[in-house]
């Protein structure tokens, strides 16, 4: 099958031999994702209820009658196209509407398969569909009821969903048929159930279709009619939004114009920017999804790691998220693990607050640069006032406006720094009281980003990247307050970490644990002052010998370790943090290798760029940076579109390009 990334002169195409797909969002949580063949329960058209932060599946698949072999897939960035022999399908998911626009290049019949459910709910019984016509729309009503074959109760209604469909065709028929699907990707991921019955509900014809989702029937019908009646205008607006917000972005333009990187890497960068933007939700409940399809919550750690890259795309939203977390510091100094419904919501989080204040450091650096500009302007104003012509009313009015702008900016900066200082003081006070032992920051099991358990591999105690985050917090607090107490705490902890973690060859992953893991690169990214550049070089050389994968990534554990697992085991966590290669860590590693010694580590840097580019463009869900790969070979594994993978690819390329 041919995969195409279509963006004028930056277009690229390649034949691939795997089940690829695409993912579009409405920028408010809902998404559609279709692959060559249905291969996962999470594919289809899904609706995000912002009020309760829950995801519901509606459509399982759309199939062209008698013509379903995909011969090419085109990524248009704000739309997707698939060719099935002589017919082209087009998919648009307009911003801020819970709708899908679907078009065919010629009139044909299509069949609509439904699997209405809560995204995580795999119960088979108690699923009821009703199909009717209303206001020139086909209306599908789904009711979920309890069933005694799976529940303690029977026949109790749980929720209702409504899908309104409108087309330019003149007929439809009810199929009323249940068919069994086998989901090969879920089976590969060890994510049961691998089989499920879905409902073949409708056959209809036409070239132009709108599918609108809601929990309210009248809202679904109203939106469906509006989009159908304003079809072309809405599509034009999607195109304009993409070119204004993504291609018109200053940083994207810098990459496009840079002659030092390949065309494919430029396209991958644009895709990463677009995909991260698609994971950002800007409504009453705003934040960054950790990933789609199944991490549709706002995970604090993932959000804050991704925040720097998001700020280059949507600075206003990034600031809202930043201040939201500043106000969520708990009495023990930490942040909640996530916002949304998930089994891990009660799990402790040992690093999100550290990432928050690491991003604070970057914000203050930006403010300080702005202050330098302001001081320069102030000097210019003084010089203008000393000029004889400064007495004119026009110049006086100009200087008055300048002073007003400066005062407003300075007041804003004071407010930001005050909020950062107050939140940081609260956090450090709680951490010193509840999470500090012998000067080290300590965490319980499963509280770091490596939050899975296998054969007593728990990462509890004092961990290297957690110490780096605490060191950065002390450093920032001293810069803000000039209180020598924090400088003393920083110096004391830095010396203790170097004494206990550094053996002149490698940094320990934890106190008394010299297992080699890539967390040392995270530590260097956060607090490079821990070692000298020469010491970091030695550390990195030794770590790469144990974790480097020839395709261009890092294993999450020493390849000689008994727990190392070469092939990904999916939802069976055996390989998750004991072999699987995470793209966000790979991209971060390339960035820090570049900062420490770009000449010495050039081969590793280039290989990481190449492998991440390859995965974004040609594997899995095209145009999206996935969660991870098996250690054995480069592949697109885990979550199809992961926020911090995209974010770190953006940040890495920005850093390498300068």
XYZ file of C-alpha atoms in Angstrom:
658
model
C 0.000 0.000 0.000
C 1.189 3.532 -0.771
C 1.389 6.053 2.070
C 1.462 9.735 1.085
C 2.139 12.864 3.158
C 0.691 15.649 1.054
C 1.978 19.183 1.687
C 2.953 20.804 -1.609
C 6.695 20.665 -2.268
C 7.213 18.914 1.082
C 5.176 15.885 0.023
C 6.601 12.378 0.391
C 5.368 8.883 -0.393
C 6.422 5.290 0.153
C 5.027 1.798 -0.246
C 4.582 0.024 3.094
C 3.601 -3.517 3.940
C 1.626 -3.155 7.148
C -1.796 -2.226 8.482
C -1.531 1.556 8.681
C -4.167 4.076 9.676
C -4.854 7.728 10.452
C -6.181 9.735 13.393
C -8.127 13.025 13.288
C -9.497 15.010 16.243
C -11.939 17.868 16.752
C -9.574 19.620 19.240
C -12.071 19.020 22.047
C -11.396 15.353 22.752
C -13.410 13.404 20.166
C -11.524 11.542 17.454
C -11.824 9.240 14.483
C -9.254 6.645 13.498
C -9.578 4.063 10.764
C -7.014 1.499 9.612
C -6.882 -0.628 6.461
C -8.833 -3.291 8.335
C -10.438 -2.936 11.786
C -7.716 -4.226 14.091
C -8.471 -2.656 17.498
C -11.482 -1.958 19.702
C -10.263 1.638 19.926
C -10.538 2.372 16.195
C -13.599 4.087 14.747
C -15.469 7.290 15.532
C -15.460 8.260 19.230
C -17.065 11.036 21.256
C -15.520 12.729 24.303
C -17.909 13.991 26.971
C -16.047 17.017 28.352
C -18.297 17.333 31.400
C -17.474 13.938 32.880
C -14.237 13.401 30.874
C -15.325 10.084 29.431
C -14.913 8.626 25.941
C -17.697 6.825 24.071
C -17.396 4.839 20.890
C -20.047 5.249 18.186
C -19.020 3.959 14.741
C -16.825 0.856 14.470
C -16.202 1.102 10.714
C -17.461 2.560 7.440
C -17.206 0.145 4.519
C -17.730 0.706 0.804
C -19.960 -2.044 -0.514
C -17.990 -4.329 -2.824
C -14.792 -2.271 -2.678
C -12.840 -2.331 0.560
C -9.184 -2.928 -0.281
C -7.127 0.177 0.573
C -4.487 0.847 -2.092
C -3.262 4.227 -0.788
C -3.558 6.408 2.306
C -2.971 10.148 2.089
C -2.237 12.276 5.132
C -3.487 15.779 4.349
C -2.725 16.864 7.951
C -6.174 18.429 8.504
C -7.904 15.625 6.559
C -7.217 12.061 5.420
C -7.904 10.269 2.146
C -7.964 6.601 1.261
C -8.106 5.167 -2.238
C -9.975 1.926 -2.712
C -9.312 1.044 -6.344
C -11.317 3.652 -8.320
C -13.011 5.300 -5.311
C -11.434 7.903 -2.995
C -12.727 8.378 0.564
C -12.151 11.715 2.336
C -12.379 12.244 6.117
C -12.641 15.604 7.928
C -13.262 16.165 11.627
C -14.038 19.879 12.001
C -12.818 21.705 15.095
C -15.242 22.140 17.965
C -17.910 19.937 16.374
C -18.585 16.356 17.426
C -18.988 15.338 13.808
C -17.285 13.530 10.958
C -17.489 14.702 7.338
C -17.136 11.738 4.990
C -17.020 11.975 1.192
C -16.698 9.621 -1.774
C -15.309 10.575 -5.172
C -18.264 8.831 -6.862
C -21.698 7.684 -5.838
C -21.654 4.362 -4.045
C -23.305 2.388 -1.276
C -21.665 2.235 2.144
C -22.369 0.150 5.229
C -22.130 1.562 8.752
C -21.008 -0.716 11.584
C -21.678 0.366 15.165
C -20.124 -0.538 18.498
C -21.603 2.040 20.858
C -20.082 1.783 24.329
C -17.942 3.411 26.973
C -14.452 3.158 25.438
C -13.119 0.901 28.220
C -16.291 -1.211 28.542
C -16.160 -4.600 26.823
C -19.474 -6.029 28.016
C -21.352 -7.766 25.194
C -24.906 -7.834 26.539
C -27.458 -5.084 27.063
C -26.788 -3.184 23.813
C -29.919 -1.834 22.083
C -30.162 0.124 18.821
C -33.146 1.999 17.372
C -33.106 3.600 13.919
C -35.571 6.297 12.823
C -35.883 9.398 10.637
C -36.270 12.916 11.967
C -35.740 16.348 10.378
C -34.337 14.749 7.206
C -31.703 12.873 9.256
C -31.292 9.204 10.017
C -31.146 8.984 13.810
C -29.506 6.054 15.554
C -30.340 5.790 19.241
C -28.229 3.508 21.406
C -29.268 2.456 24.908
C -26.960 0.613 27.294
C -28.713 -1.481 29.894
C -27.440 -3.875 32.515
C -27.840 -7.578 31.796
C -27.942 -10.369 34.361
C -25.476 -12.397 32.270
C -22.784 -9.808 33.128
C -24.219 -7.689 35.964
C -25.835 -8.108 39.338
C -28.884 -6.190 38.042
C -30.893 -6.651 34.871
C -32.508 -4.128 32.514
C -31.357 -0.957 34.262
C -30.551 1.869 31.849
C -27.001 3.236 32.080
C -26.780 5.821 29.286
C -28.056 6.774 25.839
C -26.136 7.935 22.777
C -27.434 9.520 19.574
C -25.918 9.648 16.100
C -27.512 11.806 13.394
C -26.607 10.963 9.789
C -27.323 13.084 6.745
C -26.332 12.345 3.145
C -27.024 13.502 -0.393
C -28.221 10.007 -1.244
C -31.889 9.191 -1.721
C -32.206 5.850 0.007
C -31.109 3.703 2.910
C -31.897 0.296 4.322
C -31.603 -1.281 7.749
C -29.239 -4.252 7.798
C -29.928 -5.257 11.408
C -27.084 -7.775 11.504
C -24.496 -8.633 14.169
C -21.039 -9.655 12.915
C -17.961 -10.832 14.770
C -14.695 -8.888 14.504
C -11.255 -10.212 15.358
C -8.886 -7.457 16.515
C -5.366 -8.514 15.592
C -3.619 -5.443 17.036
C -5.313 -5.931 20.417
C -4.239 -9.568 20.366
C -0.671 -8.536 19.569
C -0.765 -6.127 22.540
C -2.151 -8.812 24.882
C -5.201 -6.579 25.324
C -8.278 -8.835 25.587
C -10.933 -9.327 24.379
C -9.620 -9.982 20.886
C -13.063 -10.726 19.437
C -16.298 -8.757 19.655
C -19.675 -8.630 17.955
C -20.507 -5.311 16.283
C -23.751 -4.134 14.726
C -24.057 -3.770 10.949
C -26.884 -1.258 11.113
C -27.266 0.578 7.828
C -26.652 0.624 4.120
C -26.970 4.020 2.416
C -25.768 5.650 -0.772
C -24.381 9.017 -1.861
C -21.131 10.957 -2.082
C -21.492 13.320 0.861
C -22.196 12.247 4.456
C -22.194 13.858 7.900
C -22.163 11.896 11.175
C -22.915 13.943 14.335
C -22.637 12.526 17.871
C -24.233 13.582 21.132
C -25.927 12.355 24.283
C -28.797 14.635 23.267
C -30.862 13.782 20.175
C -31.845 17.336 19.224
C -28.232 18.545 19.527
C -27.013 15.757 17.231
C -29.701 16.564 14.628
C -29.081 20.317 14.803
C -25.305 19.973 14.405
C -25.656 17.458 11.592
C -27.914 19.815 9.615
C -25.658 22.809 10.207
C -22.546 21.020 8.983
C -24.303 19.516 5.979
C -25.640 22.944 4.951
C -22.231 24.615 5.410
C -20.112 21.753 4.111
C -17.617 23.599 1.917
C -17.242 26.604 4.217
C -16.378 24.352 7.167
C -13.816 22.435 5.103
C -12.266 25.721 3.956
C -12.059 26.889 7.572
C -10.222 23.679 8.519
C -7.656 24.303 5.814
C -7.204 27.930 6.879
C -6.812 26.955 10.535
C -4.115 24.408 9.689
C -2.090 26.768 7.513
C -2.456 29.697 9.933
C -1.734 27.850 13.177
C 0.691 25.134 12.040
C 2.389 26.126 8.773
C 2.242 29.802 9.807
C 3.966 29.001 13.105
C 7.352 30.744 13.403
C 9.184 27.656 14.647
C 7.701 25.471 11.904
C 8.789 28.034 9.337
C 12.337 27.932 10.691
C 12.404 24.165 10.222
C 10.908 24.332 6.724
C 13.565 26.848 5.627
C 16.458 24.972 7.232
C 18.600 23.371 4.534
C 20.517 21.219 7.007
C 17.786 18.636 7.527
C 16.086 16.219 5.166
C 12.675 16.744 3.595
C 11.336 13.690 5.438
C 12.455 15.029 8.829
C 10.792 18.374 8.043
C 7.539 16.578 7.254
C 7.876 14.516 10.437
C 8.358 17.739 12.442
C 5.196 19.294 10.974
C 3.330 16.074 11.752
C 4.580 16.107 15.353
C 3.449 19.721 15.794
C 0.062 18.904 14.272
C -0.350 15.717 16.323
C 0.536 17.415 19.614
C -1.915 20.186 18.762
C -4.572 17.534 18.111
C -4.066 16.165 21.634
C -4.579 19.592 23.219
C -8.127 20.125 24.490
C -9.148 23.760 24.937
C -12.622 23.900 26.454
C -14.139 24.108 29.914
C -11.949 21.129 30.807
C -8.648 22.029 29.186
C -5.363 20.184 29.063
C -3.268 17.783 27.020
C -4.350 14.197 26.507
C -1.418 11.935 27.339
C -2.268 10.009 24.197
C -4.942 8.618 21.938
C -6.631 6.233 21.754
C -6.653 5.131 25.408
C -4.848 7.815 27.477
C -7.656 10.386 27.115
C -6.948 11.960 30.518
C -4.772 14.869 31.596
C -1.781 13.147 33.208
C 0.270 15.726 35.115
C 3.680 14.259 34.270
C 2.944 13.869 30.542
C 1.370 17.333 30.316
C 4.272 19.125 31.976
C 6.906 17.283 29.963
C 4.982 18.297 26.817
C 4.334 21.889 27.904
C 7.426 23.530 26.396
C 6.633 22.211 22.920
C 2.931 23.076 23.258
C 3.818 26.661 24.211
C 5.339 27.090 20.743
C 2.034 26.034 19.155
C -0.565 27.498 21.521
C 1.074 29.741 24.100
C -2.221 30.878 25.604
C -3.373 27.312 26.322
C 0.079 26.336 27.601
C -0.050 29.226 30.105
C -3.524 28.202 31.275
C -2.293 24.652 31.894
C 0.838 25.954 33.615
C -1.088 28.124 36.099
C -3.671 25.402 36.651
C -0.940 23.093 37.933
C 0.697 25.870 39.982
C -2.567 26.041 41.917
C -2.845 22.273 42.435
C 0.128 21.721 44.783
C -1.070 19.558 47.672
C 0.054 19.913 51.325
C 2.663 17.169 50.838
C 4.231 19.183 48.009
C 3.042 16.978 45.171
C 0.592 17.164 42.267
C -2.291 14.776 41.559
C -1.369 12.029 39.110
C -4.102 12.813 36.595
C -7.395 14.523 35.916
C -10.008 12.151 34.548
C -11.322 8.621 35.060
C -8.555 6.046 35.204
C -7.453 3.227 37.507
C -4.112 4.998 38.086
C -5.686 8.186 39.451
C -4.937 7.141 43.055
C -1.311 6.299 42.299
C 1.313 8.600 43.846
C 3.304 10.841 41.537
C 6.931 11.486 42.450
C 8.004 13.763 39.605
C 5.189 15.875 38.080
C 5.765 18.744 40.537
C 9.474 18.634 39.689
C 8.653 18.924 35.985
C 6.321 21.816 36.817
C 9.124 23.791 38.428
C 11.559 22.791 35.699
C 9.135 24.467 33.276
C 8.985 27.387 35.744
C 12.751 27.774 35.371
C 12.321 28.087 31.609
C 9.508 30.630 32.054
C 11.668 32.749 34.338
C 14.548 32.604 31.840
C 12.123 33.900 29.215
C 10.938 36.652 31.570
C 14.526 37.668 32.317
C 15.243 37.957 28.588
C 12.143 40.122 28.213
C 13.275 42.268 31.139
C 16.570 42.887 29.385
C 14.643 44.150 26.371
C 12.450 46.317 28.637
C 15.520 47.818 30.355
C 16.975 48.601 26.951
C 13.719 50.343 25.975
C 13.757 52.280 29.267
C 17.258 53.561 28.485
C 16.089 54.628 25.048
C 13.133 56.494 26.594
C 15.512 58.380 28.922
C 17.651 59.346 25.944
C 14.582 60.520 24.017
C 13.453 62.643 26.974
C 16.853 64.324 27.052
C 16.449 65.314 23.404
C 15.293 68.881 22.713
C 12.426 67.711 20.525
C 10.994 65.574 23.340
C 8.725 68.416 24.404
C 6.354 67.959 21.466
C 2.900 66.606 22.285
C 3.262 63.778 19.772
C 6.446 62.469 21.392
C 5.016 62.910 24.899
C 1.992 60.851 23.909
C 4.241 58.184 22.371
C 6.391 57.964 25.532
C 3.258 57.771 27.673
C 2.024 54.767 25.682
C 5.450 53.119 25.929
C 5.497 53.528 29.715
C 1.962 52.148 29.951
C 2.939 49.005 28.010
C 6.125 48.596 30.075
C 4.254 48.968 33.374
C 1.660 46.425 32.295
C 4.358 43.935 31.267
C 6.352 44.419 34.480
C 3.229 44.032 36.631
C 2.431 40.798 34.804
C 5.966 39.486 35.301
C 5.871 40.314 39.026
C 2.583 38.435 39.361
C 3.932 35.351 37.578
C 7.125 35.253 39.619
C 5.184 35.762 42.852
C 2.871 32.835 42.011
C 5.828 30.628 41.094
C 7.671 31.502 44.303
C 4.616 30.895 46.498
C 3.849 27.533 44.847
C 7.494 26.447 44.932
C 7.799 27.355 48.620
C 4.636 25.353 49.376
C 5.917 22.383 47.393
C 9.377 22.335 48.963
C 7.921 22.693 52.450
C 5.725 19.641 51.912
C 8.443 17.612 50.219
C 10.984 18.288 52.968
C 8.432 17.212 55.565
C 6.891 14.151 53.881
C 9.172 12.899 51.098
C 12.751 13.460 52.237
C 15.023 10.975 53.974
C 18.702 11.572 54.778
C 18.566 14.567 52.446
C 17.409 12.523 49.427
C 13.979 12.688 47.864
C 12.369 9.265 48.241
C 9.369 7.772 46.503
C 7.210 4.721 46.975
C 6.938 1.985 44.364
C 5.371 2.800 40.981
C 5.504 6.584 41.544
C 8.067 7.485 38.868
C 7.396 7.537 35.116
C 8.446 3.872 35.152
C 5.226 2.972 36.943
C 4.803 -0.763 36.319
C 5.731 -3.768 38.440
C 7.333 -7.008 37.301
C 9.298 -9.491 39.420
C 9.828 -6.941 42.199
C 11.226 -4.260 39.849
C 9.496 -1.282 41.496
C 11.906 1.698 41.436
C 11.134 2.764 44.991
C 13.526 4.750 47.181
C 15.837 7.537 45.985
C 15.914 7.672 42.146
C 18.329 9.631 39.987
C 15.922 11.751 37.915
C 13.894 12.564 41.056
C 17.046 13.906 42.756
C 17.747 16.024 39.661
C 14.259 17.504 39.805
C 14.695 18.356 43.522
C 18.080 19.934 42.817
C 16.536 22.129 40.149
C 13.834 23.199 42.617
C 16.444 24.263 45.189
C 18.360 26.111 42.487
C 15.241 27.943 41.297
C 14.167 28.848 44.832
C 17.553 30.376 45.561
C 17.422 32.394 42.335
C 13.992 33.728 43.284
C 14.617 34.466 46.973
C 18.407 34.697 47.356
C 17.843 32.777 50.586
C 21.111 30.972 51.363
C 19.147 28.110 52.923
C 18.213 26.846 49.450
C 21.721 27.242 48.078
C 22.964 25.160 51.025
C 20.311 22.495 50.368
C 21.262 22.406 46.692
C 24.977 22.062 47.408
C 24.410 19.417 50.070
C 22.168 17.264 47.875
C 24.375 17.648 44.794
C 27.421 16.487 46.773
C 25.514 13.568 48.307
C 24.150 12.437 44.941
C 27.567 12.603 43.341
C 29.124 10.728 46.245
C 26.507 7.949 46.387
C 25.341 7.684 42.746
C 28.494 8.395 40.702
C 31.236 5.750 40.530
C 33.315 7.592 37.879
C 31.826 5.336 35.177
C 28.064 5.445 35.484
C 25.341 7.190 37.470
C 23.253 4.811 39.534
C 19.580 4.549 38.676
C 18.816 4.601 42.389
C 20.535 4.625 45.741
C 22.495 1.333 45.915
C 21.071 0.343 42.514
C 23.522 0.590 39.621
C 21.132 -0.965 37.098
C 21.769 0.920 33.864
C 18.662 2.693 32.599
C 18.150 5.783 30.409
C 16.939 7.845 33.396
C 20.462 9.275 33.617
C 19.740 11.195 30.396
C 16.618 12.658 32.003
C 18.732 13.718 34.993
C 21.237 15.429 32.683
C 18.426 17.211 30.830
C 16.996 18.572 34.097
C 20.137 19.322 36.120
C 23.302 19.258 33.987
C 25.294 20.818 36.866
C 25.369 17.440 38.615
C 28.476 16.357 36.642
C 31.057 18.100 34.514
C 30.725 17.767 30.737
C 33.639 15.326 30.698
C 32.008 13.215 33.392
C 28.716 13.221 31.482
C 30.574 12.042 28.368
C 32.041 9.100 30.285
C 28.651 8.332 31.833
C 26.861 8.453 28.479
C 29.458 6.337 26.685
C 29.082 3.579 29.276
C 25.284 3.829 29.381
C 24.989 3.648 25.593
C 27.094 0.480 25.520
C 24.418 -1.182 27.646
C 21.191 0.364 26.332
C 21.802 1.399 22.702
C 19.661 -0.292 20.043
C 21.164 -0.329 16.568
C 17.972 0.820 14.873
C 18.271 4.115 16.749
C 16.810 4.017 20.251
C 17.475 3.059 23.854
C 16.292 0.068 25.828
C 14.664 0.923 29.152
C 17.061 -1.429 30.934
C 20.560 -2.806 30.431
C 20.384 -5.362 27.598
C 22.361 -7.830 29.720
C 19.946 -7.538 32.663
C 17.924 -10.704 33.474
C 14.659 -8.741 33.106
C 15.497 -7.371 29.644
C 12.750 -8.331 27.185
C 13.534 -7.940 23.500
C 9.996 -7.945 22.086
C 7.150 -5.840 23.426
C 4.601 -7.714 25.530
C 1.951 -4.979 25.304
C -0.473 -4.784 28.223
C 1.498 -7.557 29.897
C 3.967 -5.152 31.533
C 6.943 -7.533 31.377
C 8.679 -5.472 28.659
C 7.083 -2.065 29.314
C 9.946 -0.590 31.363
C 12.298 -3.531 30.962
C 13.198 -3.417 27.286
C 10.641 -1.377 25.347
C 12.149 1.745 23.800
C 10.191 4.943 24.524
C 10.315 7.606 21.831
C 10.104 10.531 24.278
C 13.218 9.261 26.072
C 15.020 8.604 22.776
C 14.333 12.148 21.569
C 15.342 13.665 24.920
C 18.552 11.607 24.805
C 19.448 12.954 21.355
C 18.953 16.501 22.658
C 21.170 16.056 25.722
C 23.854 14.199 23.729
C 23.916 17.179 21.376
C 24.326 19.607 24.288
C 27.123 17.627 25.938
C 29.187 16.737 22.851
C 27.487 16.888 19.466
C 30.590 15.730 17.587
C 31.336 12.678 19.729
C 27.707 11.491 19.803
C 26.729 12.589 16.297
C 26.070 9.016 15.085
C 23.635 8.348 17.958
C 21.894 11.707 17.493
C 21.365 11.161 13.766
C 20.154 7.590 14.252
C 17.554 8.729 16.788
C 16.342 11.491 14.458
C 16.102 8.973 11.604
C 14.243 6.329 13.622
C 11.728 8.809 15.066
C 11.179 10.289 11.604
C 10.645 6.800 10.184
C 8.107 5.899 12.860
C 6.109 9.130 12.480
C 5.901 8.950 8.692
C 5.608 5.314 7.741
C 4.507 3.154 10.664
C 1.310 2.564 12.619
C -0.931 5.614 12.732
C 0.781 7.781 10.125
C 1.672 11.329 11.072
C 1.566 10.502 14.804
C 4.501 9.698 17.093
C 3.657 6.525 18.988
C 4.423 5.626 22.580
C 7.161 3.029 22.150
C 8.833 0.303 20.122
C 10.092 -3.181 20.858
C 13.807 -3.238 21.585
C 14.416 -5.790 18.837
C 13.276 -3.773 15.816
C 11.827 -0.340 15.148
C 8.054 -0.519 15.204
C 5.072 1.601 16.133
C 3.853 0.261 19.465
C 1.711 1.170 22.436
C -0.481 4.257 22.176
C -0.723 5.476 18.569
C -0.362 9.202 19.263
C 1.573 10.015 22.452
C 1.888 13.640 23.601
C 5.387 13.527 25.072
C 6.751 11.577 22.071
C 5.600 14.361 19.739
C 6.669 17.086 22.179
C 10.188 15.762 22.667
C 10.649 15.257 18.922
C 9.754 18.941 18.465
C 12.000 20.066 21.333
C 14.850 17.834 20.204
C 14.839 19.158 16.629
C 14.521 22.758 17.839
C 17.534 22.222 20.093
C 19.653 20.429 17.510
C 18.867 23.036 14.849
C 19.534 25.916 17.254
